[in-house]
PDB file of C-alpha atoms in Angstrom:
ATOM      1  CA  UNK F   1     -15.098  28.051  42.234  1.00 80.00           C
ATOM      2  CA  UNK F   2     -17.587  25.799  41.155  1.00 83.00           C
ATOM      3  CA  UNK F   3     -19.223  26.255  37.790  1.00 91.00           C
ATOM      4  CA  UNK F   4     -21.924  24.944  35.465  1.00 94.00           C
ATOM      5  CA  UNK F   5     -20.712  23.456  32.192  1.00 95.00           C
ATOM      6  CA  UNK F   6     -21.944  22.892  28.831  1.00 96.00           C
ATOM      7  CA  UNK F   7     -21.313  20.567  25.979  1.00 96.00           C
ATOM      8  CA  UNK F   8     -20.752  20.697  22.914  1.00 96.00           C
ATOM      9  CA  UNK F   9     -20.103  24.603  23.122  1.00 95.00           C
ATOM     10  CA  UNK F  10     -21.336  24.361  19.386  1.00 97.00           C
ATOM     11  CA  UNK F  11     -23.546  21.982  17.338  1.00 97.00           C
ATOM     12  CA  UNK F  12     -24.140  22.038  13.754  1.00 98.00           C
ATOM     13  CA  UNK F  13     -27.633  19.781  12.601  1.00 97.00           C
ATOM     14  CA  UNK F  14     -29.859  19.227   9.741  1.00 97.00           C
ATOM     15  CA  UNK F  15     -33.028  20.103   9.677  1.00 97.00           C
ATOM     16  CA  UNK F  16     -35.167  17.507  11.187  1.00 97.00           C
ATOM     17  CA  UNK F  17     -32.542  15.691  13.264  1.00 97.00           C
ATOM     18  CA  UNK F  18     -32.360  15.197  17.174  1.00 98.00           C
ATOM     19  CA  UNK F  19     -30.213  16.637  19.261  1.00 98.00           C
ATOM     20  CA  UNK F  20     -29.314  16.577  22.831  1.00 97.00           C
ATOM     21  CA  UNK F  21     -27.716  19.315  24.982  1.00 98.00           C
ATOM     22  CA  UNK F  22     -25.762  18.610  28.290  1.00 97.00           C
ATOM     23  CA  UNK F  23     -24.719  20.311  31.186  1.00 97.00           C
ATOM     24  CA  UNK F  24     -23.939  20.103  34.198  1.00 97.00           C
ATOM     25  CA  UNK F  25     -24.883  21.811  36.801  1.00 96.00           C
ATOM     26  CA  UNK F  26     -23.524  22.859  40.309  1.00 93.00           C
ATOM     27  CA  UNK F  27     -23.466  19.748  42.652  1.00 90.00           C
ATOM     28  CA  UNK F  28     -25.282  20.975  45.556  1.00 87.00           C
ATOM     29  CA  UNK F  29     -28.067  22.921  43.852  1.00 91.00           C
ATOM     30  CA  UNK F  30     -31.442  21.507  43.281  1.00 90.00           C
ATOM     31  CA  UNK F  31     -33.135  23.829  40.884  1.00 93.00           C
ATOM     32  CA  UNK F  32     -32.524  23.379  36.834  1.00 95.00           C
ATOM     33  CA  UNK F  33     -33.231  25.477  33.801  1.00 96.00           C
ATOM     34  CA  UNK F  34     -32.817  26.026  30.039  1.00 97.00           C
ATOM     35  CA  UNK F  35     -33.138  29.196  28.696  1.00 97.00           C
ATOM     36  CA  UNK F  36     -32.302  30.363  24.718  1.00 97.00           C
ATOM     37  CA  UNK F  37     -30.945  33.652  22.785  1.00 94.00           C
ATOM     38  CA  UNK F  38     -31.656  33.533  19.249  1.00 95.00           C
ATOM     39  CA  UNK F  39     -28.950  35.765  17.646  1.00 91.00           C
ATOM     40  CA  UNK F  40     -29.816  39.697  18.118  1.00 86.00           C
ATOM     41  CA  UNK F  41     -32.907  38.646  20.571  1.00 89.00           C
ATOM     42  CA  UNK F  42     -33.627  38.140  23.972  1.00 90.00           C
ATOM     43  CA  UNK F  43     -32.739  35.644  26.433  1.00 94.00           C
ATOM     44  CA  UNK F  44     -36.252  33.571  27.022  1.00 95.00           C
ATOM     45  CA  UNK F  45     -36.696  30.945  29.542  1.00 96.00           C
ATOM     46  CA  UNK F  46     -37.574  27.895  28.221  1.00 97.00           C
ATOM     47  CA  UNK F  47     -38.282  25.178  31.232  1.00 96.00           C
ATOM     48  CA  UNK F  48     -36.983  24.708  34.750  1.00 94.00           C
ATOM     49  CA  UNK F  49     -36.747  21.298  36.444  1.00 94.00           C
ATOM     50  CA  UNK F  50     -36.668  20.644  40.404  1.00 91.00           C
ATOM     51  CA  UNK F  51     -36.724  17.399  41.845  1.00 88.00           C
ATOM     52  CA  UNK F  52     -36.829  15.068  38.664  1.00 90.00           C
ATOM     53  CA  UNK F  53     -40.072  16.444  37.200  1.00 92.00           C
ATOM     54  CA  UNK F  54     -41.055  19.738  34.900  1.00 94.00           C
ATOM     55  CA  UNK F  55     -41.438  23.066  37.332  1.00 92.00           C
ATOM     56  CA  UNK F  56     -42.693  25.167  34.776  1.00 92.00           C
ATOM     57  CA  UNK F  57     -41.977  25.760  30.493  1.00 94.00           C
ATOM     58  CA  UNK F  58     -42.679  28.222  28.446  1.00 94.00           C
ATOM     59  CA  UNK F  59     -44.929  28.430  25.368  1.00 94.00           C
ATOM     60  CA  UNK F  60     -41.832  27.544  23.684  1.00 94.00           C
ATOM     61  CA  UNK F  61     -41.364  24.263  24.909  1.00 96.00           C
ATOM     62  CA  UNK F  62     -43.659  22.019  23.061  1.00 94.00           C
ATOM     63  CA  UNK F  63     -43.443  18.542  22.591  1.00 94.00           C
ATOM     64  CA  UNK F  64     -40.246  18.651  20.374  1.00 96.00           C
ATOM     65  CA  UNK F  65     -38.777  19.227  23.758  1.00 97.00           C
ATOM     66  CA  UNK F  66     -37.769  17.217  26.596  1.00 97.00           C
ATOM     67  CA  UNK F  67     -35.716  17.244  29.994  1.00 97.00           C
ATOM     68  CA  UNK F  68     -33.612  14.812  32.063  1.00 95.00           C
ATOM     69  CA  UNK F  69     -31.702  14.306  34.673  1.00 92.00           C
ATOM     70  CA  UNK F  70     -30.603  10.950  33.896  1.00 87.00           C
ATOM     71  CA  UNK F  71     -28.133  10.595  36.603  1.00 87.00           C
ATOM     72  CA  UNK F  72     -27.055  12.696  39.661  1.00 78.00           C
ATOM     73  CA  UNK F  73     -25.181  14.911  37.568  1.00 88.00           C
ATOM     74  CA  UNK F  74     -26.214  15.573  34.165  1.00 94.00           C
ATOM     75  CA  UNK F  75     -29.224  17.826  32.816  1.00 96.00           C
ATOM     76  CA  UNK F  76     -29.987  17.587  29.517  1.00 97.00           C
ATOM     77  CA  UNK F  77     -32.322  19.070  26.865  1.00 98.00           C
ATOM     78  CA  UNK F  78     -33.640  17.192  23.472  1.00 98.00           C
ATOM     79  CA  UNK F  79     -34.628  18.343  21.026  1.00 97.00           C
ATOM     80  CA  UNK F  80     -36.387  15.608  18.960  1.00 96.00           C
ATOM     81  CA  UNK F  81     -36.702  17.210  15.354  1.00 95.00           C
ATOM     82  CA  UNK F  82     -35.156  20.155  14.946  1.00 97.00           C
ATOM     83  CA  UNK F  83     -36.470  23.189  12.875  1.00 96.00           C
ATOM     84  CA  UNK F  84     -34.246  26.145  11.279  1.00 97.00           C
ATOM     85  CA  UNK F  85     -35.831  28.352  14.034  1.00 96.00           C
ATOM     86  CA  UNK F  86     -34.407  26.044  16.777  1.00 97.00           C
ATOM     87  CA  UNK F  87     -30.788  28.513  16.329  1.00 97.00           C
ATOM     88  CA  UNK F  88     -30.008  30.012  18.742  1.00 97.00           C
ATOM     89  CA  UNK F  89     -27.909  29.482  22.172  1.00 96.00           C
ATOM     90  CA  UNK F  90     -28.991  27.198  24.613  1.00 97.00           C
ATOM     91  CA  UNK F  91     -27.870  28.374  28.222  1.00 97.00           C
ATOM     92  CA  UNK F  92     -28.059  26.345  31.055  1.00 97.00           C
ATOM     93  CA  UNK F  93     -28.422  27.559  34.982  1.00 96.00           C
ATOM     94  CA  UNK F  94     -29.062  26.204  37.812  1.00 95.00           C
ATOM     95  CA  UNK F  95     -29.487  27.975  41.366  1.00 92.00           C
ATOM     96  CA  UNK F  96     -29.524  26.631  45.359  1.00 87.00           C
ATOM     97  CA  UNK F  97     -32.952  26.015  47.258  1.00 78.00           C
ATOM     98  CA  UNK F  98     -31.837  29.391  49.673  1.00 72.00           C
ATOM     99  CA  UNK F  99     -35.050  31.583  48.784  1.00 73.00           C
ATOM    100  CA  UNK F 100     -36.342  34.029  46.497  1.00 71.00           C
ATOM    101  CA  UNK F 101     -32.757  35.903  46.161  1.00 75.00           C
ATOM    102  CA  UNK F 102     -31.167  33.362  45.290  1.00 84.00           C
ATOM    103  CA  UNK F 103     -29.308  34.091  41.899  1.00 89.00           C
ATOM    104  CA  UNK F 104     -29.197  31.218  38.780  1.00 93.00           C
ATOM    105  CA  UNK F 105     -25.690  30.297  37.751  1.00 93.00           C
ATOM    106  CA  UNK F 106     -25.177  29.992  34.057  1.00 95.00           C
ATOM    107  CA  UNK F 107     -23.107  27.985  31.976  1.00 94.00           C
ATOM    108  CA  UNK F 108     -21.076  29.330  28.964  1.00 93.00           C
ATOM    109  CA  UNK F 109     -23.829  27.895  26.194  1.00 95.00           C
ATOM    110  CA  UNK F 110     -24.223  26.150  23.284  1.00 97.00           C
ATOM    111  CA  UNK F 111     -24.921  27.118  20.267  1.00 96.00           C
ATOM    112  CA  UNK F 112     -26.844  24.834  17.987  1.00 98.00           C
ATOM    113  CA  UNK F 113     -27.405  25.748  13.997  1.00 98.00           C
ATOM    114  CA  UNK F 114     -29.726  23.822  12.233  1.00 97.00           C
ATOM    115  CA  UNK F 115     -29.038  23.963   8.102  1.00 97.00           C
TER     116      UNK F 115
ATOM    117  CA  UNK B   1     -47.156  39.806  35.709  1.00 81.00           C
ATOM    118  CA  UNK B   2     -43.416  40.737  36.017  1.00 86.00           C
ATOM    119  CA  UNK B   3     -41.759  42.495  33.584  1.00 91.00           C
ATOM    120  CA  UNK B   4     -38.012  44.532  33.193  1.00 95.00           C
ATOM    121  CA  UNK B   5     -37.504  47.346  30.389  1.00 96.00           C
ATOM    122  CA  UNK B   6     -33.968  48.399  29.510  1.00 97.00           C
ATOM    123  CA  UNK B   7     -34.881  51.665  28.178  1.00 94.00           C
ATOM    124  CA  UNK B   8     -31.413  51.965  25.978  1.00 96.00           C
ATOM    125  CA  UNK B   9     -30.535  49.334  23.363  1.00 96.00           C
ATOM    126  CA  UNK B  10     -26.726  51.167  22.884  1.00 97.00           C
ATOM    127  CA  UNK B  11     -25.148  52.961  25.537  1.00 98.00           C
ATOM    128  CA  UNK B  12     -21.468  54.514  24.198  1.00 98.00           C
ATOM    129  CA  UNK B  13     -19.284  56.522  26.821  1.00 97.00           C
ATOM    130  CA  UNK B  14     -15.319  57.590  27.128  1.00 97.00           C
ATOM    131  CA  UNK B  15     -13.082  55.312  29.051  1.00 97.00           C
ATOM    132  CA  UNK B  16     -12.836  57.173  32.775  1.00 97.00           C
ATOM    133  CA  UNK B  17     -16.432  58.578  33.050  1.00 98.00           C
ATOM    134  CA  UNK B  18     -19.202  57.477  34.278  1.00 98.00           C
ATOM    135  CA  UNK B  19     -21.875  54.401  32.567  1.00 98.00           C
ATOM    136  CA  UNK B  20     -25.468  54.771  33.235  1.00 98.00           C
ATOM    137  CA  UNK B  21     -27.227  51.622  32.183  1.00 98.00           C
ATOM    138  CA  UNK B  22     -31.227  52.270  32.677  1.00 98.00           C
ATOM    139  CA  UNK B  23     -34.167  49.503  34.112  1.00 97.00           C
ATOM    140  CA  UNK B  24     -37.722  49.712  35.004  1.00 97.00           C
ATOM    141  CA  UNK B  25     -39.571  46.939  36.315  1.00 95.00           C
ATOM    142  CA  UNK B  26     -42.936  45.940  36.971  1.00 92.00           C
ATOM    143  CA  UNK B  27     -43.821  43.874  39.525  1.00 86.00           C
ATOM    144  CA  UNK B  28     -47.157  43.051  42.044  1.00 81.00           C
ATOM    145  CA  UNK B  29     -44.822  42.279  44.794  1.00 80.00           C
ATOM    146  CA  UNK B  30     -41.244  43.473  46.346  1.00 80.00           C
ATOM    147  CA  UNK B  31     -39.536  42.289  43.045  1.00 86.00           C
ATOM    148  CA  UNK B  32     -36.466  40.320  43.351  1.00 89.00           C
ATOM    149  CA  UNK B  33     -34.124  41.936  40.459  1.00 93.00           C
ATOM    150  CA  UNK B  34     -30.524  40.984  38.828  1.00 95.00           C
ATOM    151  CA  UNK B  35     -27.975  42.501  36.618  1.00 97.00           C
ATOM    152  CA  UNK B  36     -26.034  40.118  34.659  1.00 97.00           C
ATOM    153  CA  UNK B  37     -23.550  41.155  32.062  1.00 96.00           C
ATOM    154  CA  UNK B  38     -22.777  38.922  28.950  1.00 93.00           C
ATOM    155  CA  UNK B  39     -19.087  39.479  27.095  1.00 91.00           C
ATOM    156  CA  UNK B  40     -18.790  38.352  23.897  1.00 83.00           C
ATOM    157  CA  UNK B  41     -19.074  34.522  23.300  1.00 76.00           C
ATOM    158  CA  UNK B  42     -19.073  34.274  26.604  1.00 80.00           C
ATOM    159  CA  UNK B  43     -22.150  33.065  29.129  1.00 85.00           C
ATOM    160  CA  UNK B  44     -23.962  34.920  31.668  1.00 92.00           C
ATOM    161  CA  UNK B  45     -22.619  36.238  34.486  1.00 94.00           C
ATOM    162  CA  UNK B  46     -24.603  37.448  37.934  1.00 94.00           C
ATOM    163  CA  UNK B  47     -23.376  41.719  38.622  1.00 96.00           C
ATOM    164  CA  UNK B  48     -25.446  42.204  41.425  1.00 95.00           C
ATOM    165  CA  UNK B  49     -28.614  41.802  43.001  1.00 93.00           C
ATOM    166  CA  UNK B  50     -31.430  42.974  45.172  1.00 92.00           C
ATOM    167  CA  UNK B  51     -32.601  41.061  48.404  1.00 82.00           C
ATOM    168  CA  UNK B  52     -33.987  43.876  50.134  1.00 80.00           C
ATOM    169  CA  UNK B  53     -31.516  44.183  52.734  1.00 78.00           C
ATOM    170  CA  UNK B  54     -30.549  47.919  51.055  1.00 86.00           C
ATOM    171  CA  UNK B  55     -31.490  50.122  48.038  1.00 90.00           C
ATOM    172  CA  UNK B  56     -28.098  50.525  47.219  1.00 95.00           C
ATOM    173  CA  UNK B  57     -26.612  47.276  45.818  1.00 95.00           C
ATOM    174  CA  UNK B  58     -23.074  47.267  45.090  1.00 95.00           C
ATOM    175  CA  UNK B  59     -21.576  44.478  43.134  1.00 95.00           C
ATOM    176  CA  UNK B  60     -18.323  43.183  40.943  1.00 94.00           C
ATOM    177  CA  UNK B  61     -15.910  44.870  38.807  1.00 94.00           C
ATOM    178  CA  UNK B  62     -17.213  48.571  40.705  1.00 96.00           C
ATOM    179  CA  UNK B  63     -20.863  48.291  39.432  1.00 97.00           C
ATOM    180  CA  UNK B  64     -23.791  49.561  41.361  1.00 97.00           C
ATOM    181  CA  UNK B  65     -27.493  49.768  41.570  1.00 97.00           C
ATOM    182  CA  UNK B  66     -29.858  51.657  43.201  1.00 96.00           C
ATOM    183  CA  UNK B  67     -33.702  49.926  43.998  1.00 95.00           C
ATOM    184  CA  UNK B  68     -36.093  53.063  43.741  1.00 94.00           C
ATOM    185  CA  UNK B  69     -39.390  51.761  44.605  1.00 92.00           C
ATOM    186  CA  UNK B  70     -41.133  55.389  44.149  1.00 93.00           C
ATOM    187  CA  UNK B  71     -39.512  55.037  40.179  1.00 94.00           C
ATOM    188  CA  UNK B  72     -39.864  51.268  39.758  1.00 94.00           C
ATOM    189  CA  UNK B  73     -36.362  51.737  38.666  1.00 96.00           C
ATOM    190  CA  UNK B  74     -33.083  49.753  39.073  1.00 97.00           C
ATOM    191  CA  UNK B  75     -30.502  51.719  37.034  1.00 98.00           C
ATOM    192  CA  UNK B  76     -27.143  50.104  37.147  1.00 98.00           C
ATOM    193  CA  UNK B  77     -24.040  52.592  37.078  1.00 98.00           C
ATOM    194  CA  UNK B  78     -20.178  53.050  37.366  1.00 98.00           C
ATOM    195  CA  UNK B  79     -17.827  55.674  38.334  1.00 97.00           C
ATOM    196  CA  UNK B  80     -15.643  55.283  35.852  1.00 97.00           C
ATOM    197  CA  UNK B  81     -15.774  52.929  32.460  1.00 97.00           C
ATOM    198  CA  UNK B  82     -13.337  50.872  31.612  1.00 97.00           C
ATOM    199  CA  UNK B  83     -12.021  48.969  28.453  1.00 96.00           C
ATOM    200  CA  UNK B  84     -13.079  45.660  30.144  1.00 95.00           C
ATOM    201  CA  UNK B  85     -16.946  46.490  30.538  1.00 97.00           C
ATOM    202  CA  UNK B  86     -17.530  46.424  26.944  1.00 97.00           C
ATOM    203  CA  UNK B  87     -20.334  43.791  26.677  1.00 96.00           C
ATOM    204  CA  UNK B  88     -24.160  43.404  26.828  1.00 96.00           C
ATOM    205  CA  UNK B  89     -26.103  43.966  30.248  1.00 97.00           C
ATOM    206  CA  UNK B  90     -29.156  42.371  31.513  1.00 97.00           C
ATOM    207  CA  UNK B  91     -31.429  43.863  33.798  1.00 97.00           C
ATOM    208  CA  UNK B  92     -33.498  40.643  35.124  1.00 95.00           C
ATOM    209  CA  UNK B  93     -36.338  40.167  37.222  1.00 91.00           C
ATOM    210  CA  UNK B  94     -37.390  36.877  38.965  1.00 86.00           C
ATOM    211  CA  UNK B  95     -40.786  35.526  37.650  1.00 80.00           C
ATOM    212  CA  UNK B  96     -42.791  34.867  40.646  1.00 77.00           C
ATOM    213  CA  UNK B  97     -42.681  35.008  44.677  1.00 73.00           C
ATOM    214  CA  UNK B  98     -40.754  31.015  44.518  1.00 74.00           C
ATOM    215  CA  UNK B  99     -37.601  30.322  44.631  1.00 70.00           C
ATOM    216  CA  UNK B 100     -37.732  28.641  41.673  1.00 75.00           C
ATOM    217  CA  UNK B 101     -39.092  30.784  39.704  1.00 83.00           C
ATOM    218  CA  UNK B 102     -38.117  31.391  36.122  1.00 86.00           C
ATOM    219  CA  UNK B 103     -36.267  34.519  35.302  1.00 88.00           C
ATOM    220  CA  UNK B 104     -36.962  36.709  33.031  1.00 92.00           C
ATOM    221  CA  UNK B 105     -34.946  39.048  31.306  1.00 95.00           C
ATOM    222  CA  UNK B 106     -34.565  42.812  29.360  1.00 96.00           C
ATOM    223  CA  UNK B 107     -34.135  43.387  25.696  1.00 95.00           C
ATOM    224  CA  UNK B 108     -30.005  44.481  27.024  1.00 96.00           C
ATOM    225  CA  UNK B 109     -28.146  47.213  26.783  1.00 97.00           C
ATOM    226  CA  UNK B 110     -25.042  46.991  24.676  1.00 96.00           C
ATOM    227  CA  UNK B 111     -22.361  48.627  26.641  1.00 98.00           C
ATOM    228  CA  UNK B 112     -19.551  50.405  24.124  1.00 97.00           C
ATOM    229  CA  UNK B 113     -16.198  52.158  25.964  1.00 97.00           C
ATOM    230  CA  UNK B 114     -14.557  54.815  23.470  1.00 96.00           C
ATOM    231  CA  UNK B 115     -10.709  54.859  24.263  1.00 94.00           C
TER     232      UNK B 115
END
């Protein structure tokens, strides 16, 4: 069954350093997103991505953050200078262009700590 | 704007009877809502969800929800718990009438299973 997949499943950073979190999503779905859990909170939605340009972001995603899809597989998320507040997990999903039902299909995470 | 509220943070029951896990949306429009369940260290997984087609929504592993549009309610529930369903449930609602809309997501309810 095809799945989305993450990497690294967890990254450790300094304060202030860039980091860059890949996935890859299903092959035949068109719609991209990055969401976060900071430990003991709730999952919010950070951005979602359809054909090679920014759908919609949250109020979280400032300009520290940016998207790609730098080929015709890979979606990634930077973060340019992280902050200590920047922990959490990072989930990707992605989800088919087959209407308003259709569900997102997350990948296992990663979790990124910032010391 | 659309909004899901898990009204119990904890939910503990006996292995064998039944799990009651509790949601209440808000919505200006025939909501599009998802259960996801999240074991732990694990990513997000889809339960069920509601097109429409019928109140009652069954889904995986025996779970089932009932749409109750008079209640703007979309309780998820179980005949009988298991070891296995120990893990932390999502009641989810999509963010807008588009496809690819964000999703957004309830504070969870922490599922326990007493032997």
């Amino acid at each position: 069954e095809p799945e989305v997949t993450q990497t690294p499943s967890h990254q450790v950073t300094q304060m202030g350093q860039e980091v860059i979190l890949r996935c890859v999503p299903i092959s035949n779905h068109l719609y991209f997103y990055w969401y976060r859990q900071i430990l003991g909170q709730k999952v919010e939605f950070l951005v979602s991505f359809y054909n090679n340009e920014i759908s919609e972001k949250s109020e979280i995603f400032d300009d520290q953050f940016s998207v790609e899809r730098p080929d015709g597989s890979n979606f990634t998320l930077k973060i340019r200078s992280t902050k200590l507040e920047d922990s959490a997990m990072y989930f990707c999903a992605s989800s088919e262009p087959s209407g308003i039902y259709n569900e997102q299909f997350f990948g296992p995470g990663t979790r990124l700590t910032v010391l | 704007a659309q909004s899901v509220t898990q009204l119990d943070s904890h939910v503990s029951v006996s292995e064998g009877t039944p799990v009651l896990l509790r949601c209440n949306y808000s919505s200006s429009y025939s909501p599009s809502l998802f259960w996801y369940v999240q074991h732990p260290n694990k990513g997000l997984q889809l339960l069920l969800k509601y097109t429409s087609a019928a109140t009652l929504v069954k889904g995986i592993n025996g779970f089932e929800a009932e749409f109750k549009k008079s209640e703007t309610s979309f309780h998820l529930t179980k005949p009988s718990a298991h070891m296995s369903d120990a893990a932390e449930y999502f009641c989810v609602v999509r963010g807008s009438y588009s496809s690819a809309s964000k999703i957004i997501f309830g504070s969870g309810t922490r599922l326990s299973i007493r032997p």
